[in-house]
mmCIF file of C-alpha atoms in Angstrom:
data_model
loop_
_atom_site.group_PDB
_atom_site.id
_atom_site.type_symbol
_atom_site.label_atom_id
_atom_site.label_comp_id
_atom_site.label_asym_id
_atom_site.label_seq_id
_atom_site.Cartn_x
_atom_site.Cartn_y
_atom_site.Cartn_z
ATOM 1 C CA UNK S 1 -35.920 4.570 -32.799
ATOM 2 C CA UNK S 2 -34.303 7.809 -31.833
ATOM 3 C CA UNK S 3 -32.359 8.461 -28.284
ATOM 4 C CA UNK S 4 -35.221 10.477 -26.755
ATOM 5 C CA UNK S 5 -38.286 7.923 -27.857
ATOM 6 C CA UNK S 6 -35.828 5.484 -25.962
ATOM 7 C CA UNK S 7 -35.883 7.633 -23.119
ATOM 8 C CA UNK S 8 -39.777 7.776 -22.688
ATOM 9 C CA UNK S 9 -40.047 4.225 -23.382
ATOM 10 C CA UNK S 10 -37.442 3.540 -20.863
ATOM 11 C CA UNK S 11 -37.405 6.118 -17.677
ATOM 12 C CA UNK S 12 -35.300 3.627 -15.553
ATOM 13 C CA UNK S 13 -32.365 4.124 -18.234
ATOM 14 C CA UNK S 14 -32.382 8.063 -17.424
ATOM 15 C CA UNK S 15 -31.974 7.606 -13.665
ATOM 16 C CA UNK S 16 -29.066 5.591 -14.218
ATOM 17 C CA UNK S 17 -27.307 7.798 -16.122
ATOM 18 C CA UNK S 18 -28.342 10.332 -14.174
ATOM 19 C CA UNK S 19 -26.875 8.258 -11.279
ATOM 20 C CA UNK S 20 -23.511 7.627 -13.247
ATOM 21 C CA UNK S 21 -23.195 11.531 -13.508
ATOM 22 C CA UNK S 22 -23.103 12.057 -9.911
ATOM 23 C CA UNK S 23 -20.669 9.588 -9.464
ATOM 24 C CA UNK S 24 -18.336 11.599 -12.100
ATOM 25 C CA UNK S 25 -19.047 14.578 -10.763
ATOM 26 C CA UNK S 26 -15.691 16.223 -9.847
ATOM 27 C CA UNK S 27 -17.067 18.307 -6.255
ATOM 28 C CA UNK S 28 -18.669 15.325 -5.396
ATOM 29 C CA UNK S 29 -15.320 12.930 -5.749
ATOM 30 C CA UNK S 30 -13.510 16.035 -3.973
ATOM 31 C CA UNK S 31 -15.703 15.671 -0.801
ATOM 32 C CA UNK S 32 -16.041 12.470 -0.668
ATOM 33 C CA UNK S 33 -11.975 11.532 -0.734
ATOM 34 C CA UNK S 34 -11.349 14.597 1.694
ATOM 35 C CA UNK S 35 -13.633 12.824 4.199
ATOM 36 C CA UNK S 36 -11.579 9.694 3.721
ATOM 37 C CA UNK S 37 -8.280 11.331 3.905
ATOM 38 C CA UNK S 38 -7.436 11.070 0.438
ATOM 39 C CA UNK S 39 -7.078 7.157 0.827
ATOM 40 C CA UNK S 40 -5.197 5.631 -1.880
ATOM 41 C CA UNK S 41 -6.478 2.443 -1.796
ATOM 42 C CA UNK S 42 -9.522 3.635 -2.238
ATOM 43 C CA UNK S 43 -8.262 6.055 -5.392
ATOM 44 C CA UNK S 44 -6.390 3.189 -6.885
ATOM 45 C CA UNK S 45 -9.748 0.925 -7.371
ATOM 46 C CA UNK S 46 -11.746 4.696 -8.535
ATOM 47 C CA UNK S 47 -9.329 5.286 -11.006
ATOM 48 C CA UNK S 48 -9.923 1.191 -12.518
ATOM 49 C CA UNK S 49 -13.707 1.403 -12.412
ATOM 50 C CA UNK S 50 -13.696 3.019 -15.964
ATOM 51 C CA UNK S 51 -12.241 5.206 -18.515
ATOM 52 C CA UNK S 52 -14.196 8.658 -17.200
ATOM 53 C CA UNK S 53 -13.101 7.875 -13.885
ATOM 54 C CA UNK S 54 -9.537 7.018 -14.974
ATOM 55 C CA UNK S 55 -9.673 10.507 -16.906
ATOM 56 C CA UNK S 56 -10.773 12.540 -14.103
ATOM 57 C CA UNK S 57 -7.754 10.639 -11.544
ATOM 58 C CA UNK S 58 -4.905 11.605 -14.152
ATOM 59 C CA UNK S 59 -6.249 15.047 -14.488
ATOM 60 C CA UNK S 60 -7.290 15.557 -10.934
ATOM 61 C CA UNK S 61 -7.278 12.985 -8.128
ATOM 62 C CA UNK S 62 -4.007 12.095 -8.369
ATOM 63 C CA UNK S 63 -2.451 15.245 -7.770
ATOM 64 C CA UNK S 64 -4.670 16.339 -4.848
ATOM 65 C CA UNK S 65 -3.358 13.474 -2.920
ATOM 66 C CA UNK S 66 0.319 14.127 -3.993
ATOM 67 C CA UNK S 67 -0.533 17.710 -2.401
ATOM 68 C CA UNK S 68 -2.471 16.067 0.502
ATOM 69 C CA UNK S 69 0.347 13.144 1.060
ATOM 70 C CA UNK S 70 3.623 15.846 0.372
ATOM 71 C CA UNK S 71 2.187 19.381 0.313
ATOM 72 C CA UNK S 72 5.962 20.813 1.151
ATOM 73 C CA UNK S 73 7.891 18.665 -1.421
ATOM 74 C CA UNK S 74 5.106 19.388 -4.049
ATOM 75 C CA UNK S 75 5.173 22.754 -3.620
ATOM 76 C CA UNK S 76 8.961 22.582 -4.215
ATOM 77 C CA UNK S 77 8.895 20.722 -6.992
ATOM 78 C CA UNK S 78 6.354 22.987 -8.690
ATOM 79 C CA UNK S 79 8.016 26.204 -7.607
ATOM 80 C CA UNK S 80 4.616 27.229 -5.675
ATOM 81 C CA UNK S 81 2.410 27.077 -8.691
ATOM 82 C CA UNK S 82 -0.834 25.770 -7.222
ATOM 83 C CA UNK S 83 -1.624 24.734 -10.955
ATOM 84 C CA UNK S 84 2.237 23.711 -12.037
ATOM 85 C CA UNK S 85 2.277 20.577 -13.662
ATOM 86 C CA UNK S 86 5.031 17.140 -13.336
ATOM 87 C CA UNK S 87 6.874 16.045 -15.568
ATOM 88 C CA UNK S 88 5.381 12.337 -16.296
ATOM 89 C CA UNK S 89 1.807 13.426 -14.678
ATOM 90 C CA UNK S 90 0.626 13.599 -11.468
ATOM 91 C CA UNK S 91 0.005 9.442 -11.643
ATOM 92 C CA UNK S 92 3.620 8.815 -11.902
ATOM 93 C CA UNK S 93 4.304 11.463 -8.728
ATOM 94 C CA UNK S 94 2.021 9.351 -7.112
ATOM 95 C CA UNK S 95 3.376 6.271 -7.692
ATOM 96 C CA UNK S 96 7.281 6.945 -7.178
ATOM 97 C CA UNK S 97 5.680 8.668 -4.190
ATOM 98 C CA UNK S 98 4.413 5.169 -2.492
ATOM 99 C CA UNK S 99 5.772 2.525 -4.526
ATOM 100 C CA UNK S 100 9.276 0.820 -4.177
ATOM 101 C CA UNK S 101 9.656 -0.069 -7.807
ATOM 102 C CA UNK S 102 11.887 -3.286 -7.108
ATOM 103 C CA UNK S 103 14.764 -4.182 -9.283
ATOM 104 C CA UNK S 104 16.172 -6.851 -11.444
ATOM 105 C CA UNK S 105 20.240 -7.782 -12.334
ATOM 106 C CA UNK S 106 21.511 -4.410 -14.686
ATOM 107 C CA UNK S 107 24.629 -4.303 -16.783
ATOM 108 C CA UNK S 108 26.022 -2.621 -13.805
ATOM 109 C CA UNK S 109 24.392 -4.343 -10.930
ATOM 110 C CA UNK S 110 24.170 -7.770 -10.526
ATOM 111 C CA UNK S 111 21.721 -9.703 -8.364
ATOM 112 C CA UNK S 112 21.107 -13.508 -7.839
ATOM 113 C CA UNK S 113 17.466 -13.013 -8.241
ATOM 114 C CA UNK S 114 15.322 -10.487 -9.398
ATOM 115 C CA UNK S 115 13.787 -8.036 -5.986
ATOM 116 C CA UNK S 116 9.783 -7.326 -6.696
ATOM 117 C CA UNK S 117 8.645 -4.172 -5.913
ATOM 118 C CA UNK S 118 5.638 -3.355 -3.153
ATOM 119 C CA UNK S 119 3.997 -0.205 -1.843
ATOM 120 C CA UNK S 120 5.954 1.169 1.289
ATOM 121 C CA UNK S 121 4.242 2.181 3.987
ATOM 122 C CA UNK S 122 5.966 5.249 4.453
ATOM 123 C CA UNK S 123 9.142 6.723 2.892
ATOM 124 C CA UNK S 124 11.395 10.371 3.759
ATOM 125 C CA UNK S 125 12.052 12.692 0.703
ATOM 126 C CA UNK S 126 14.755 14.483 1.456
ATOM 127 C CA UNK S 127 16.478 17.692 -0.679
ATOM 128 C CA UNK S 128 19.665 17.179 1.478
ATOM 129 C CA UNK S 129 19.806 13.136 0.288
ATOM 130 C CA UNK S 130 19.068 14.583 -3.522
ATOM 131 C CA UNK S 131 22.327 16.955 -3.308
ATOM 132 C CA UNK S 132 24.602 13.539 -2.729
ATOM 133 C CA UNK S 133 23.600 12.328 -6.026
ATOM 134 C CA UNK S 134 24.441 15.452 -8.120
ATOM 135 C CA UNK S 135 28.278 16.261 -9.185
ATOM 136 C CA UNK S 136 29.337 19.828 -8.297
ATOM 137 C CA UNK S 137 28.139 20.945 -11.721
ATOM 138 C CA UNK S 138 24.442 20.644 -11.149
ATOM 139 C CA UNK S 139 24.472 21.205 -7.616
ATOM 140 C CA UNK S 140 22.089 23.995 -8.348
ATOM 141 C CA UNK S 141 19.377 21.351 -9.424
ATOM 142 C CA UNK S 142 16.877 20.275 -7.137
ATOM 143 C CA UNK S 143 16.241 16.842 -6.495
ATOM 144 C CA UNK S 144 14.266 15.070 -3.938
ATOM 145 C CA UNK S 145 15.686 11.442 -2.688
ATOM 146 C CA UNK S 146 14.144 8.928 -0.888
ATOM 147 C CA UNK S 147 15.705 6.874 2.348
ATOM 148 C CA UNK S 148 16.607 3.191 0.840
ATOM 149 C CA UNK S 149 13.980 0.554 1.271
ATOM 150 C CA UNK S 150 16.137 -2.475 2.833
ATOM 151 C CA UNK S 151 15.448 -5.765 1.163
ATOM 152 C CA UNK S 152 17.038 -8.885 2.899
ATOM 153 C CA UNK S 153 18.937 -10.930 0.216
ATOM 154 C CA UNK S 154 20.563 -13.662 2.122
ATOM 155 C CA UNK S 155 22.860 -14.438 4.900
ATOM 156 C CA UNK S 156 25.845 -13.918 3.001
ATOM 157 C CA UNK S 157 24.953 -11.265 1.116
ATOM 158 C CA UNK S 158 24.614 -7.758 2.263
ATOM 159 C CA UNK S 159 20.988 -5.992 2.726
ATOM 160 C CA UNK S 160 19.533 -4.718 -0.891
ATOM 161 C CA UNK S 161 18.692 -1.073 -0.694
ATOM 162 C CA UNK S 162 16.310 0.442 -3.564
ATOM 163 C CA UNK S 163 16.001 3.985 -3.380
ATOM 164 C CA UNK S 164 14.106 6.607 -5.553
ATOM 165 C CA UNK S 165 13.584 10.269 -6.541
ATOM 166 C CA UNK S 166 12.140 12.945 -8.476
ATOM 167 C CA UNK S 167 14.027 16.386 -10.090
ATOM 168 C CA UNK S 168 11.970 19.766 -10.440
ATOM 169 C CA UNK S 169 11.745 21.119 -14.005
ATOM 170 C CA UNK S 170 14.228 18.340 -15.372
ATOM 171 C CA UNK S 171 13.659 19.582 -18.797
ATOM 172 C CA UNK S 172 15.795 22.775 -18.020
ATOM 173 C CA UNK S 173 18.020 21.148 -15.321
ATOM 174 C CA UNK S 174 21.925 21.013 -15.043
ATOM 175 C CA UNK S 175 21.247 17.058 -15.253
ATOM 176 C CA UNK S 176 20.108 16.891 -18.061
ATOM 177 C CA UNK S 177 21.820 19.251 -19.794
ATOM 178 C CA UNK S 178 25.049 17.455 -18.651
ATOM 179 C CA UNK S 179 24.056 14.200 -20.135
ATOM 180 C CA UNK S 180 23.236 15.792 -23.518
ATOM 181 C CA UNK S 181 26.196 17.273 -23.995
ATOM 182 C CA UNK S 182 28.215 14.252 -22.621
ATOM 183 C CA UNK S 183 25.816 12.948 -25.640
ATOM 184 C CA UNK S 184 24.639 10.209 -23.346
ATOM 185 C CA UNK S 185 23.274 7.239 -24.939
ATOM 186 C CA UNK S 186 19.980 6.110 -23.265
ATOM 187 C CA UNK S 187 20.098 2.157 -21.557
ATOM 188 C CA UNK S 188 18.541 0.086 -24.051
ATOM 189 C CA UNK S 189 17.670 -2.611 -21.485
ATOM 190 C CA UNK S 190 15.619 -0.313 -18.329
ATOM 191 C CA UNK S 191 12.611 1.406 -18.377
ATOM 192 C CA UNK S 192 11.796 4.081 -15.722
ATOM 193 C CA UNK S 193 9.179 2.226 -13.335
ATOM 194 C CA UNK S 194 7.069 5.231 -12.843
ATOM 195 C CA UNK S 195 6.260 6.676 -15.929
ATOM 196 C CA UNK S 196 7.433 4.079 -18.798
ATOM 197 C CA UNK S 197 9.825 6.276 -20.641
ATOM 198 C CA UNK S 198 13.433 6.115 -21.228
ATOM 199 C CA UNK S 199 16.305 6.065 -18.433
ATOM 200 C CA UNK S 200 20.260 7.154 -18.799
ATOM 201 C CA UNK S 201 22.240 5.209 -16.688
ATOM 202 C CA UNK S 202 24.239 7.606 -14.354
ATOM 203 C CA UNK S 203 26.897 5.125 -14.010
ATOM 204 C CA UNK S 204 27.651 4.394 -17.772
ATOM 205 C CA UNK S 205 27.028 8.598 -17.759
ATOM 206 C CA UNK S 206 29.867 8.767 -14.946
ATOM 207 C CA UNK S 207 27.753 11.149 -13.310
ATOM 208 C CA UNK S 208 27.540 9.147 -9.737
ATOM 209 C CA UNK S 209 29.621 11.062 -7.026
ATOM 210 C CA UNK S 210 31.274 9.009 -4.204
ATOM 211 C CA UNK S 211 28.906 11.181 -1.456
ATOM 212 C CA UNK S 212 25.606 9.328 -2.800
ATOM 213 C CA UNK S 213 27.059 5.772 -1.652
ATOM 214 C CA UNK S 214 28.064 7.746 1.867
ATOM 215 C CA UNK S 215 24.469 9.460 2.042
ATOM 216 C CA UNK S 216 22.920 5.493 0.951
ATOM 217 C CA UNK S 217 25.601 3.449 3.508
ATOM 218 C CA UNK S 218 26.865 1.932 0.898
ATOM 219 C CA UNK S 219 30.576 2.262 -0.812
ATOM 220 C CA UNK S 220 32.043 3.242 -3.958
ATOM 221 C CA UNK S 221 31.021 1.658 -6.833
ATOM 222 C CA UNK S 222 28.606 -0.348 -5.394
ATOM 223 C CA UNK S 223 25.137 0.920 -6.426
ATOM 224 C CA UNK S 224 23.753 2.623 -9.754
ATOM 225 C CA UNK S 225 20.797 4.450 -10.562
ATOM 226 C CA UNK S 226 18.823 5.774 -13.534
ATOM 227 C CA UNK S 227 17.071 8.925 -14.816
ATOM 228 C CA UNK S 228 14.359 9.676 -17.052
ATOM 229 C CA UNK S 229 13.398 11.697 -19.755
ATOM 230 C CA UNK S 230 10.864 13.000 -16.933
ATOM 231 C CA UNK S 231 13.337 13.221 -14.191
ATOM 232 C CA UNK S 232 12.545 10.344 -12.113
ATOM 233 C CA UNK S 233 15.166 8.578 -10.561
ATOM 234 C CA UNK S 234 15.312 4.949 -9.151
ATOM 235 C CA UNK S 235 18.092 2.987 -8.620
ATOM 236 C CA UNK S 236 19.790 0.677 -6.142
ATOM 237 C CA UNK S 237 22.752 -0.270 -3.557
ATOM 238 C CA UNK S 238 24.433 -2.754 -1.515
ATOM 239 C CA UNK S 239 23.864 -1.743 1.999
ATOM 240 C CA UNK S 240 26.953 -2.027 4.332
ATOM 241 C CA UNK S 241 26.167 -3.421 8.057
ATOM 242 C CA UNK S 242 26.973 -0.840 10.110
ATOM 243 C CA UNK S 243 28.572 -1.590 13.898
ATOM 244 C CA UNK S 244 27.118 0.270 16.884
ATOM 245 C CA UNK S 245 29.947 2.802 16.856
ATOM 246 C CA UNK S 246 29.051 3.639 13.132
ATOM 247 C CA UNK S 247 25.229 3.974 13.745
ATOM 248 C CA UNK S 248 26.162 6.550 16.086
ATOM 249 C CA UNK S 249 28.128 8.489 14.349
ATOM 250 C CA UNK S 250 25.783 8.442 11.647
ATOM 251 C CA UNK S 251 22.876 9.322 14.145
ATOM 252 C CA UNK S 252 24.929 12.347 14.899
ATOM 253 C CA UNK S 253 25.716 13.446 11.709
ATOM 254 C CA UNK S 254 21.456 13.362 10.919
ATOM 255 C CA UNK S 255 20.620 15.683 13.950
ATOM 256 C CA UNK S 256 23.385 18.151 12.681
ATOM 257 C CA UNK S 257 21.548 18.344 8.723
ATOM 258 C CA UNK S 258 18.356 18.212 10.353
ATOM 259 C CA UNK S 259 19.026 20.839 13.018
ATOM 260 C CA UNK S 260 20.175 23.615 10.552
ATOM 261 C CA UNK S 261 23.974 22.876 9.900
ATOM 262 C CA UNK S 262 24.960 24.824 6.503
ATOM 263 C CA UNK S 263 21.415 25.670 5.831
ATOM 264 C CA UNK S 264 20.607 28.620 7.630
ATOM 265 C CA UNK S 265 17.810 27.158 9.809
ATOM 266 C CA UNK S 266 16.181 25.784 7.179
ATOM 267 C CA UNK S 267 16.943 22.317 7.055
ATOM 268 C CA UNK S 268 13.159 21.181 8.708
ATOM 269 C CA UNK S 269 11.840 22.367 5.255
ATOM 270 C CA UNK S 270 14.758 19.804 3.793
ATOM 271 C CA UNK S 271 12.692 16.521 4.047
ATOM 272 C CA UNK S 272 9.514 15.403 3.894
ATOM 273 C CA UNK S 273 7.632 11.980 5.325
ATOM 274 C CA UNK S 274 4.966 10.182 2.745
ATOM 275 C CA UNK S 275 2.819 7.616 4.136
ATOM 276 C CA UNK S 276 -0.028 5.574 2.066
ATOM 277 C CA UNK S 277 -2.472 6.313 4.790
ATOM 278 C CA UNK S 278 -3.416 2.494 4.379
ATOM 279 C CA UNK S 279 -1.017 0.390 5.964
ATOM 280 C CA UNK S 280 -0.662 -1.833 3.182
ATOM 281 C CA UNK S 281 2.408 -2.811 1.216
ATOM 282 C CA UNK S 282 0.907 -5.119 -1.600
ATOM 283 C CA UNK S 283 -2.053 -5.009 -2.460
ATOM 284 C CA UNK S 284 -2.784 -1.838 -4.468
ATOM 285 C CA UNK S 285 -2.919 -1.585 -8.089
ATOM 286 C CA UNK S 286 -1.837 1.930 -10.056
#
């Protein structure tokens, strides 16, 4: 029996495709998340329903909420192009965006248990944190860092802070081009959380300055973090307790990088706040 003798036979069948269309129908999905606020809860469970729907999220959904969530840090990171694309996709953005990726023991970093990872509520990119973790050499790169997410270990251990970030245009960055000349050999142990590919380990590269403990609160040799093929970073720290004398000094030294200090009354453009617009810290699936 051919498909349109089906048809006639079966009229119900062609209303529920033609139901199934409007449901996939990209203007329609637009509207319908912009009235929700681009919730990602609700994006998460679109994006599982099926493989169209998965499809049109990589291509689409996923970075209109990146733009929605982070418009200033996107725009950054894709030099103003409305239509510039990430490395790793727009899904990975997404999820180093609002997910705190966790951590297990490394061969640098040890850790009585392993730490899992959760969706934070809300996390600060900042440009000014992403110039602690890059030697003089690629200074010129641009990299986005975000605050540490604390994780309480044990009473006599120090808090465990886990901390992520994102380059622009990694492929042509100082970075990288530092760690293949340094002919870096990639960890054969980590993955990169986000996006799945291969990490270099910036400690085994030697490529950790001493101000990225100072910008984390941590000390000198004390944390380690990784790098991507796609320029995501992730990594993690032991936190130092600070006393009430060293909070304010640090609380000092914030308002003077927030209020302009060496960057010409620019530094409100130097960080950027992400919530999840959900409130929830476990229960989403990317």
């Amino acid at each position: 029996m051919s498909a349109a003798q089906r048809r006639r036979l079966n009229p119900l069948s062609q209303e529920t495709e033609s139901d199934d269309s409007g449901i996939l129908n990209e203007c329609v999905l637009l509207l319908v998340f912009e009235s929700i606020k681009w919730d990602l809860q609700v994006l998460c469970l679109t994006a599982s329903v099926n493989r169209k729907l998965r499809a049109i999220a990589k291509r689409l959904l996923w970075r209109k909420l990146c733009v929605y969530r982070a418009p200033r840090m996107v725009s950054a990171l894709v030099n103003g192009s409305p239509n510039g694309r990430i490395g790793g996709g727009w899904d990975a953005l997404a999820k180093l965006m609002f997910f705190c990726c966790g951590c297990e023991s490394t061969r640098h970093f040890k850790l009585s248990r392993p730490s899992p990872g959760h969706f934070a509520g809300a996390s600060r990119f900042s440009k000014t944190s992403g110039r602690s973790f890059l030697t003089k050499k690629c200074r010129a790169d641009l990299l986005f860092v975000s605050d540490p997410c604390e994780h309480p270990v044990g009473d006599k251990e120090d808090d465990l802070g886990i901390y992520r970030g994102v380059f622009r245009g990694f492929l042509r960055s100082n970075t990288r081009a530092c760690l293949i000349g340094r002919q870096v050999a990639f960890d054969d142990r980590v993955r990169c959380p986000y996006c799945g590919t291969r990490v270099w380990s910036m400690t085994a590269a030697r490529l950790v300055p001493k101000s990225a403990a100072r910008r984390l609160g941590s000390r000198d040799g004390r944390l380690e973090y990784f790098v991507c093929v796609n320029g995501h970073l992730h990594g993690t720290c032991w936190l130092v307790p600070l006393s009430s004398d060293e909070e304010n000094c640090e609380e000092v030294e914030e308002e003077e990088d927030e209020d302009g200090g060496d960057f010409n009354g620019e530094a409100y453009k130097e960080h950027e706040k992400v919530t999840n617009g959900t409130g929830s810290r476990s229960s989403l699936m990317f």
